[in-house]
Coordinates of C-alpha atoms in Angstrom, one line a residue:
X1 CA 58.1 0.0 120.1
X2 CA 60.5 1.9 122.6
X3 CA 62.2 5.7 121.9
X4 CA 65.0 4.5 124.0
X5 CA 67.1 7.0 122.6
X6 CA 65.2 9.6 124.1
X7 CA 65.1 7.5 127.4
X8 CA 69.4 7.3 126.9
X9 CA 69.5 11.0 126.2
X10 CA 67.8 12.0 129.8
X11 CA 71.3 10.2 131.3
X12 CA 73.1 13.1 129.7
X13 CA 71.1 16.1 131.7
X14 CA 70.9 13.7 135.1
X15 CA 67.0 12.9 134.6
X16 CA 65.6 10.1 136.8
X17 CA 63.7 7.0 135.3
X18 CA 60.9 5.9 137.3
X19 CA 60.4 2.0 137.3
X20 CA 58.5 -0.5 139.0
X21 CA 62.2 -2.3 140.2
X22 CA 64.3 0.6 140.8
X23 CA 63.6 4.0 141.6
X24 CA 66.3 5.8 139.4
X25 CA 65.9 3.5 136.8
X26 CA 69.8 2.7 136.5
X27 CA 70.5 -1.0 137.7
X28 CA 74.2 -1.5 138.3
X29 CA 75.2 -5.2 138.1
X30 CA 78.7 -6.0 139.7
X31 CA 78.2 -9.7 139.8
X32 CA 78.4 -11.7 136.5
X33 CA 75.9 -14.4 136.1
X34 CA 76.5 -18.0 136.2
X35 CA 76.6 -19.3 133.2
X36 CA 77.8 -22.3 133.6
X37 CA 74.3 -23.1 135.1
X38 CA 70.9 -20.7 133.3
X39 CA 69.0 -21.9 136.0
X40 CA 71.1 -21.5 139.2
X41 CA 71.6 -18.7 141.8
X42 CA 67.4 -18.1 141.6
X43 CA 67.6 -17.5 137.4
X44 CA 65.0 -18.2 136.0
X45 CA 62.9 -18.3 132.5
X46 CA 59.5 -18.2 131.5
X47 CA 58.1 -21.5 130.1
X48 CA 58.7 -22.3 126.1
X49 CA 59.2 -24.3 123.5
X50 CA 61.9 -25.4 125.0
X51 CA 61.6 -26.7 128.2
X52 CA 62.0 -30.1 127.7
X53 CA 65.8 -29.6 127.5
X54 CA 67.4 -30.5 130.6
X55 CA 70.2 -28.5 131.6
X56 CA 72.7 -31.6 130.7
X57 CA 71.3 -31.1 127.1
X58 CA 72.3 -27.7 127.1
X59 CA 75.4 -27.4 128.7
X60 CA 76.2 -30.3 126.4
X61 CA 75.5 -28.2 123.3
X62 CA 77.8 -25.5 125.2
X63 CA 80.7 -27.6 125.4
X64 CA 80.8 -28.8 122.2
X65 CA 80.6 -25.5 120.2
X66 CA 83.3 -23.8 122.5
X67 CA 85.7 -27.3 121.9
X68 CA 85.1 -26.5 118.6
X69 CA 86.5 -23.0 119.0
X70 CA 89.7 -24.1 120.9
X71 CA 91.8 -25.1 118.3
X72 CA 91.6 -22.0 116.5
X73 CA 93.3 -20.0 119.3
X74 CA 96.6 -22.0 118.3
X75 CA 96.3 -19.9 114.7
X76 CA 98.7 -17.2 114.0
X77 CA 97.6 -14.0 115.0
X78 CA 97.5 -11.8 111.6
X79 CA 96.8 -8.2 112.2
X80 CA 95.4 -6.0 109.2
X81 CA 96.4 -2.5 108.9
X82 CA 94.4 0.1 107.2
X83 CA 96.0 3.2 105.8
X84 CA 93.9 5.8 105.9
X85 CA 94.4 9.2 104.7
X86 CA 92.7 12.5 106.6
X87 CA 93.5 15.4 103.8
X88 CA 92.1 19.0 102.9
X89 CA 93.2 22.5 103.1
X90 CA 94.7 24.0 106.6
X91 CA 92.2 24.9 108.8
X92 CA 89.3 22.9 107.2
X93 CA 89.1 21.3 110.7
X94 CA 90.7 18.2 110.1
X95 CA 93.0 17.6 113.5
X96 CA 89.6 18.7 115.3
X97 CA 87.4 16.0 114.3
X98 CA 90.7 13.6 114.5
X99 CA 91.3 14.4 118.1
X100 CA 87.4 14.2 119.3
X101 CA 86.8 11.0 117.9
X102 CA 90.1 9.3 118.9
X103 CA 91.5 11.7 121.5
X104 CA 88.3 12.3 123.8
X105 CA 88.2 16.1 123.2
X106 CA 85.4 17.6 123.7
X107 CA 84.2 20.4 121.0
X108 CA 85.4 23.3 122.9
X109 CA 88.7 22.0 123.9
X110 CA 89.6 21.8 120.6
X111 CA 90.2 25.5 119.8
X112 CA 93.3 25.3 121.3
X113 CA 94.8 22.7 118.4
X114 CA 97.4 23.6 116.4
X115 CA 98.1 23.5 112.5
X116 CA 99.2 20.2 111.6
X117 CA 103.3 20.0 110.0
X118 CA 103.6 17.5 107.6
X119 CA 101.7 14.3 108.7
X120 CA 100.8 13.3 112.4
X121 CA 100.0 9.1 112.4
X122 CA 98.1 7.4 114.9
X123 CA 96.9 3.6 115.4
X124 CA 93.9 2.8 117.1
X125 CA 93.1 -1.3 117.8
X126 CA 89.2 -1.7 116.2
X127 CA 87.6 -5.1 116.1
X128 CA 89.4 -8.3 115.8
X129 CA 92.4 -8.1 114.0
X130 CA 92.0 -4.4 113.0
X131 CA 94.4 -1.3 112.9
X132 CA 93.6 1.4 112.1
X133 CA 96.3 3.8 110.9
X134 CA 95.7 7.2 110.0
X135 CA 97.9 10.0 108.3
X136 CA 96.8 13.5 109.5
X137 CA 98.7 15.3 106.5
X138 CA 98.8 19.1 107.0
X139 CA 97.1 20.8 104.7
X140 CA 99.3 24.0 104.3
X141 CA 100.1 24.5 99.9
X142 CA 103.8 23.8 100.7
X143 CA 103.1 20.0 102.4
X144 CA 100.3 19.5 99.2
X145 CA 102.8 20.3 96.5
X146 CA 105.4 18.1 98.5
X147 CA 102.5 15.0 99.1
X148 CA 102.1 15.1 95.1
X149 CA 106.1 15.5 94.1
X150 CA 108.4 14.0 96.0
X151 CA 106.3 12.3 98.5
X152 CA 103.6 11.2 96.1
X153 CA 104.3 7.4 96.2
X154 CA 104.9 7.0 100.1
X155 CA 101.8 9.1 100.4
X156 CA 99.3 7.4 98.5
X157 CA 100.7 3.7 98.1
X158 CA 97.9 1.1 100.1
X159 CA 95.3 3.3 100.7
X160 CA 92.4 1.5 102.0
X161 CA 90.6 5.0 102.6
X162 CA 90.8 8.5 101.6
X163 CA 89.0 11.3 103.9
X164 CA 88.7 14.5 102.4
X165 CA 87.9 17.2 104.2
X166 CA 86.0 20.0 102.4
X167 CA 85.4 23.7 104.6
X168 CA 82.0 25.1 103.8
X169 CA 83.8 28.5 104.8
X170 CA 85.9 28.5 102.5
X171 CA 85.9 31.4 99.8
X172 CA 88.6 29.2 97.5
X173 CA 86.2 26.7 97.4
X174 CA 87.2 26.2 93.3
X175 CA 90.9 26.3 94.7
X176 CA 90.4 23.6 97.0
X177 CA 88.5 21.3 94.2
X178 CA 91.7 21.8 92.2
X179 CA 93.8 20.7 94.6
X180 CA 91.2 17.9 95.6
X181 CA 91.5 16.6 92.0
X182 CA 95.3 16.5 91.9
X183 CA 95.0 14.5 94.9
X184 CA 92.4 11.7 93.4
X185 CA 94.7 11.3 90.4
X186 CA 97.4 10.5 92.5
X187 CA 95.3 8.2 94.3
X188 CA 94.0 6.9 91.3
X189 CA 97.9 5.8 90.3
X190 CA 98.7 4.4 93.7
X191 CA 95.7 3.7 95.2
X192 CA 92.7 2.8 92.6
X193 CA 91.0 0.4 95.3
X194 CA 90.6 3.1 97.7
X195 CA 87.2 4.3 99.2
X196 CA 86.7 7.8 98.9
X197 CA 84.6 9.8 101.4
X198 CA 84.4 13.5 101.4
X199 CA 82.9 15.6 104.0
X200 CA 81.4 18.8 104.6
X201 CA 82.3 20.3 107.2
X202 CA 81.2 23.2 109.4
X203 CA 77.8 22.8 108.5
X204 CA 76.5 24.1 111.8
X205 CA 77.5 27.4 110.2
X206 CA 75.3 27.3 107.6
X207 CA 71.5 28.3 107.9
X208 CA 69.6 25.2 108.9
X209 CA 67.2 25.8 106.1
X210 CA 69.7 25.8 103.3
X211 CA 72.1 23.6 104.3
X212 CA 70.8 20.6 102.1
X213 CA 70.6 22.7 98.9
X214 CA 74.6 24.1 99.4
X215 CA 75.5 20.6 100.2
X216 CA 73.7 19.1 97.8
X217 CA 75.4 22.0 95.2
X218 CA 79.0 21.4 96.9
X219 CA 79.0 17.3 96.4
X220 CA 77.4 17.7 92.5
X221 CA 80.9 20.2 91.5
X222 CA 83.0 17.2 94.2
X223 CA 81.8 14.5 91.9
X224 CA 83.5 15.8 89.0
X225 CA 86.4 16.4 90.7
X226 CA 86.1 12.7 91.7
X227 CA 87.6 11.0 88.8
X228 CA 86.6 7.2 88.6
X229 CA 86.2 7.0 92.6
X230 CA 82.3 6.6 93.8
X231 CA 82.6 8.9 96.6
X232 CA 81.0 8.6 99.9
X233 CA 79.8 12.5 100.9
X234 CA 78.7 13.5 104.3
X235 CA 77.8 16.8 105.8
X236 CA 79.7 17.4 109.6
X237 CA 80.2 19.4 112.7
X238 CA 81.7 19.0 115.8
X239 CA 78.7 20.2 117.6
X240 CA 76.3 17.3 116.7
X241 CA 76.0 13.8 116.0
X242 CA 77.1 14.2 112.3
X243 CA 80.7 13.5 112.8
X244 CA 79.9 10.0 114.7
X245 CA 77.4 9.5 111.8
X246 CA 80.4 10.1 109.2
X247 CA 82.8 8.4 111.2
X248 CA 81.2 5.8 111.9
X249 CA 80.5 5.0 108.1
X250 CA 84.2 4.9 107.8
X251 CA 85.0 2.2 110.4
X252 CA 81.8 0.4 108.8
X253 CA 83.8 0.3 105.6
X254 CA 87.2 -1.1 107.1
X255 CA 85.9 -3.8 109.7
X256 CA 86.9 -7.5 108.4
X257 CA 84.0 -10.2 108.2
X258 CA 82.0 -7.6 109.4
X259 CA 79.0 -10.4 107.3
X260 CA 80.2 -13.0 110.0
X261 CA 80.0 -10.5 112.9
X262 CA 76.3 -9.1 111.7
X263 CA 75.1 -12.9 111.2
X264 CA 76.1 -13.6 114.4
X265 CA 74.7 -10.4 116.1
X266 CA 71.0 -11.7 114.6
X267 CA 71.2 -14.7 116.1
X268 CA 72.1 -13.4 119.4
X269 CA 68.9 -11.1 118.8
X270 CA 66.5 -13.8 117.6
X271 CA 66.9 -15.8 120.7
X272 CA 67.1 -13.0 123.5
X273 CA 64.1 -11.2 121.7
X274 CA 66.1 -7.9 120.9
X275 CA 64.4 -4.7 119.2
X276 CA 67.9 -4.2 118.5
X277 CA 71.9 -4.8 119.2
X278 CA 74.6 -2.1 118.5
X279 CA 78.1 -2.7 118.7
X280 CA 80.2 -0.1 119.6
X281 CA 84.3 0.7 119.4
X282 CA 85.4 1.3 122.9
X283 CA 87.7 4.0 122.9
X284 CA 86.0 6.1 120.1
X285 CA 82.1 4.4 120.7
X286 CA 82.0 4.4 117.3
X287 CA 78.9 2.3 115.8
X288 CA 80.8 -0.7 114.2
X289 CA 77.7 -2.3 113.2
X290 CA 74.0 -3.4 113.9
X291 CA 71.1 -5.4 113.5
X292 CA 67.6 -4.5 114.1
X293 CA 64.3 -6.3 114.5
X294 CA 61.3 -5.4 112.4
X295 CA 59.8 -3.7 115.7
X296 CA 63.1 -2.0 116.1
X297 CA 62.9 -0.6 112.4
X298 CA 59.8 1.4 113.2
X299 CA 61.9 3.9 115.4
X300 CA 61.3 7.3 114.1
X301 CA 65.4 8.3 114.9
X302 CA 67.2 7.4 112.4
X303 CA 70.3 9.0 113.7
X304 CA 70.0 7.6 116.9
X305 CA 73.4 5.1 116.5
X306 CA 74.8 8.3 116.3
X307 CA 73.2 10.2 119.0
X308 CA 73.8 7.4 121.1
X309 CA 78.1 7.8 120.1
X310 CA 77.5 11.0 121.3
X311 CA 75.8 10.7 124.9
X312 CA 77.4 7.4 126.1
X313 CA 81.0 9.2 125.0
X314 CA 80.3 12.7 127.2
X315 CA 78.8 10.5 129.9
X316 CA 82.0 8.3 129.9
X317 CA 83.7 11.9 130.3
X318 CA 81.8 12.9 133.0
X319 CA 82.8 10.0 134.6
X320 CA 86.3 10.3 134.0
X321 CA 86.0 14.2 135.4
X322 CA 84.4 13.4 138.8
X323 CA 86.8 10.0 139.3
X324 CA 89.7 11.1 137.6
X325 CA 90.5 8.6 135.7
X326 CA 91.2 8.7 131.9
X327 CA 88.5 9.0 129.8
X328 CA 89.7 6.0 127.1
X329 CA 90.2 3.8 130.1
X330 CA 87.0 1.4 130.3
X331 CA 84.9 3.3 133.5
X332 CA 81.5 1.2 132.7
X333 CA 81.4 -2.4 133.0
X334 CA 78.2 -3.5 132.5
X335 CA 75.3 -0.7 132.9
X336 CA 71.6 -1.6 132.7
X337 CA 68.3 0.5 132.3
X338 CA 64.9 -1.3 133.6
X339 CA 61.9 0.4 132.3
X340 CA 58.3 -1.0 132.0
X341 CA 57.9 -1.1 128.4
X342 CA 61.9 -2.1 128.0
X343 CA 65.1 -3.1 129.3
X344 CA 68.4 -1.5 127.7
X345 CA 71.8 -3.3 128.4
X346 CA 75.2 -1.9 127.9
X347 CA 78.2 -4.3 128.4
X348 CA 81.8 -4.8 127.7
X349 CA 82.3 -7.5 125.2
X350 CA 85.7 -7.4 124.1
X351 CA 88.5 -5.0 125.2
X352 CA 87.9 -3.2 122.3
X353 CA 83.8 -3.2 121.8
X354 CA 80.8 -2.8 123.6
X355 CA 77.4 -4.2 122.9
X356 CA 74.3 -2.6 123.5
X357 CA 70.7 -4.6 123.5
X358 CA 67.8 -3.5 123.6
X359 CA 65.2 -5.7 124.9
X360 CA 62.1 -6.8 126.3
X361 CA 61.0 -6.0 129.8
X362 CA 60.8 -8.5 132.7
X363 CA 63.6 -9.6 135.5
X364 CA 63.6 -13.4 133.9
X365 CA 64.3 -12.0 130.1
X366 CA 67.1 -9.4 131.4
X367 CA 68.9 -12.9 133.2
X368 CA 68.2 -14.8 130.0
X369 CA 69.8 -11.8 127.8
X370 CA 72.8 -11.1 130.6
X371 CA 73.5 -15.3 129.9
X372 CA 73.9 -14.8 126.4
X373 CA 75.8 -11.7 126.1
X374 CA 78.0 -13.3 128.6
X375 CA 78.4 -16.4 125.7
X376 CA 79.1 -13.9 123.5
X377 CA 81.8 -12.4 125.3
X378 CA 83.5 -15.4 124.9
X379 CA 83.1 -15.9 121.4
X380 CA 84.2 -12.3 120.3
X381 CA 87.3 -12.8 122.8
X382 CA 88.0 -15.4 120.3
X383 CA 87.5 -12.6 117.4
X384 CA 90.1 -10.7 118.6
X385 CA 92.2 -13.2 119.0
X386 CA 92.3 -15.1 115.8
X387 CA 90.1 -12.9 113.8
X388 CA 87.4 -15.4 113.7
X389 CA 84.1 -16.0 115.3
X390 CA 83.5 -19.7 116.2
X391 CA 80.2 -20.9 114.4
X392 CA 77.0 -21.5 116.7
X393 CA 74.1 -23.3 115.5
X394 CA 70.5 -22.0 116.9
X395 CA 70.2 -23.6 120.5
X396 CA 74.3 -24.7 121.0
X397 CA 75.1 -22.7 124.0
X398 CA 71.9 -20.1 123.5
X399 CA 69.4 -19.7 126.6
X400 CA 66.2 -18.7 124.9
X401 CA 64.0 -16.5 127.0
X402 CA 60.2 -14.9 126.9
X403 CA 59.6 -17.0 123.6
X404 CA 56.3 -19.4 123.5
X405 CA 54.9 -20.8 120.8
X406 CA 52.9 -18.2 119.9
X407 CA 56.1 -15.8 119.5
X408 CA 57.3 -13.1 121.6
X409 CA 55.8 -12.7 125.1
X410 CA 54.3 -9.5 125.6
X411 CA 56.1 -9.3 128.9

């Protein structure tokens, strides 16, 4: 099993990776491979199973699952909106998190924010036929009495999620819970099929060796504020990975078909060999989802999805500050890392995802894996444009790679 988070990480502080096929371990690939051909331009796969498929056989099996496909990009494009709702009391850090997840702050930027009047919106484009759009409501005691009285409908009518933002600062903490119950009743009358997820935040402020006994005490007194909602509670900071972890949980909630997406994902695993495939949001690199392989389950991270938010976002930052151009504008293509024991591959698949794979070593598997992310690509195109994935049976369009009869190659 690879730590490749720790071997991602290095990219962050500039370390060199020293492998047998490049000397700084970073391969970038400008040319796309030729898929229309697995074996052309010198590609080539270890022998399997398989090999007594000619390449008319497969390209066959292409043709007809992408033929299958076309007519669905005549449907009606039918985009669903999600209201979401980003509430808690002024100064809880609410517009912070907001703006360094969707605006490509980075934590210390953030200082310079101001209070939020009345509610700020903002759409962001996720997956397929997802919007996201998300109310920043101020969180001053004039805009909450206004948000329950005269606003109270237009507020909390089509809710799909509620984020509420809890300050471990706070010394009104039974205030805020007050006010935090108000606001689930009103949900509950306009909203009952909303997800609730609170958060605690600041927690970098807190002792590291207390902070899961006062969070622990702060979500027990939330619950009974909670009503009939099963909340969702999650301890956050700007400064680390817990605000992708949380965040990313939301989008988790809100992506459509994500069963269809995940199937799919596993089968792209299964036949390139993957420990693993994430797959990011672009602009935010948010974990949408992921699969894992029972080798990839042994890593001892279990927060490395949202470690991984973290470094890949301030690396596309540092990009954007030494090129100059924006940071949500898509600076990496495709970006490879060849080691001995593992090959990680980050590509574009969609204009609003990225996929990353993690699997096994070898020039011959990293061609097979670039052919089928690259079939992939055009399937989740297809995603976002009809908010459907076309169905592929095992083999239709796949290149397997590095699999014998006796299972995976060692490499």
């Amino acid at each position: 099993m690879s730590n490749y988070y720790a071997l991602l990480a290095g990219v962050e502080h500039n370390e060199e990776f020293q492998t047998h096929s490049n000397p700084r371990g970073i391969a970038a690939v400008d040319t796309p491979p030729n898929t229309s051909n697995p074996r052309a331009g010198g590609f080539t796969r270890r022998p399997t199973a398989r090999d007594n498929i000619d390449d008319k056989e497969l390209l066959g099996n292409a043709l007809r699952n992408q033929i299958g496909a076309l007519s669905k990009m005549e449907e009606t494009k039918k985009h669903k909106k999600q209201k979401v709702l980003l509430m808690g009391k002024s100064g809880a850090g609410k517009s912070s998190m907001r703006s360094i997840i969707f605006s490509n702050y980075v934590p210390r930027d953030v200082r310079r924010l101001g209070a939020t009047i009345d509610v700020e919106h903002s759409r962001v484009k996720f997956l397929g036929n997802l919007t996201l759009n998300l109310w920043d409501c101020g969180g001053q005691d004039a805009f909450n009495e206004s948000y329950l009285t005269t606003q109270r409908e237009y507020i909390f009518s089509e809710v799909a999620v509620l984020i509420y933002v809890f300050d471990i600062e706070s010394r009104e903490f039974e205030r805020d819970l007050i006010t935090y119950g108000k606001i689930i009743k009103a949900l509950q009358e306009y909203g009952p099929s909303a997800v609730v997820f609170c958060l605690v935040h600041k927690m970098d402020l807190v002792q590291h060796d207390l902070r899961e006994r006062i969070f622990d005490e702060r979500v027990g007194f939330i619950r009974e504020k909670s009503g009939k909602f099963d909340i969702h509670p999650y301890a956050t900071s700007i400064w680390d990975q817990t605000l992708y972890k949380a965040w990313g949980g939301i989008v988790h909630t809100l992506v459509p078909n994500l069963n269809i997406i995940e199937n799919y994902l596993r089968q792209l695993a299964d036949v390139t060999n993957a420990e693993e495939i994430v797959l990011f949001e672009s602009t935010t690199f948010l974990t949408v989802t992921s699969v894992t392989s029972k080798i990839g389950a042994m890593n001892p991270h279990k927060d490395r999805f949202e470690k991984l938010s973290n470094v890949i976002k301030t690396f596309k930052q540092t990009l954007s500050n030494h090129t100059g151009t924006p940071s949500s504008s898509p600076q990496i293509n495709e970006w490879a890392i060849k080691l001995q024991m593992v090959t990680i591959y980050i590509a574009r698949l969609t204009a609003s995802t990225y996929v990353l794979v993690v699997g096994p070593p070898g020039e011959a598997e990293f061609n097979c894996l670039k052919v089928n992310v690259q079939i992939a690509k055009e399937d989740f195109v297809k995603l976002d444009l009809t908010g459907e994935l076309p169905g592929r049976e095992r083999g239709g369009g796949a290149v397997e790679g590095g699999r014998g009869e006796q299972g995976r190659s060692s490499g």
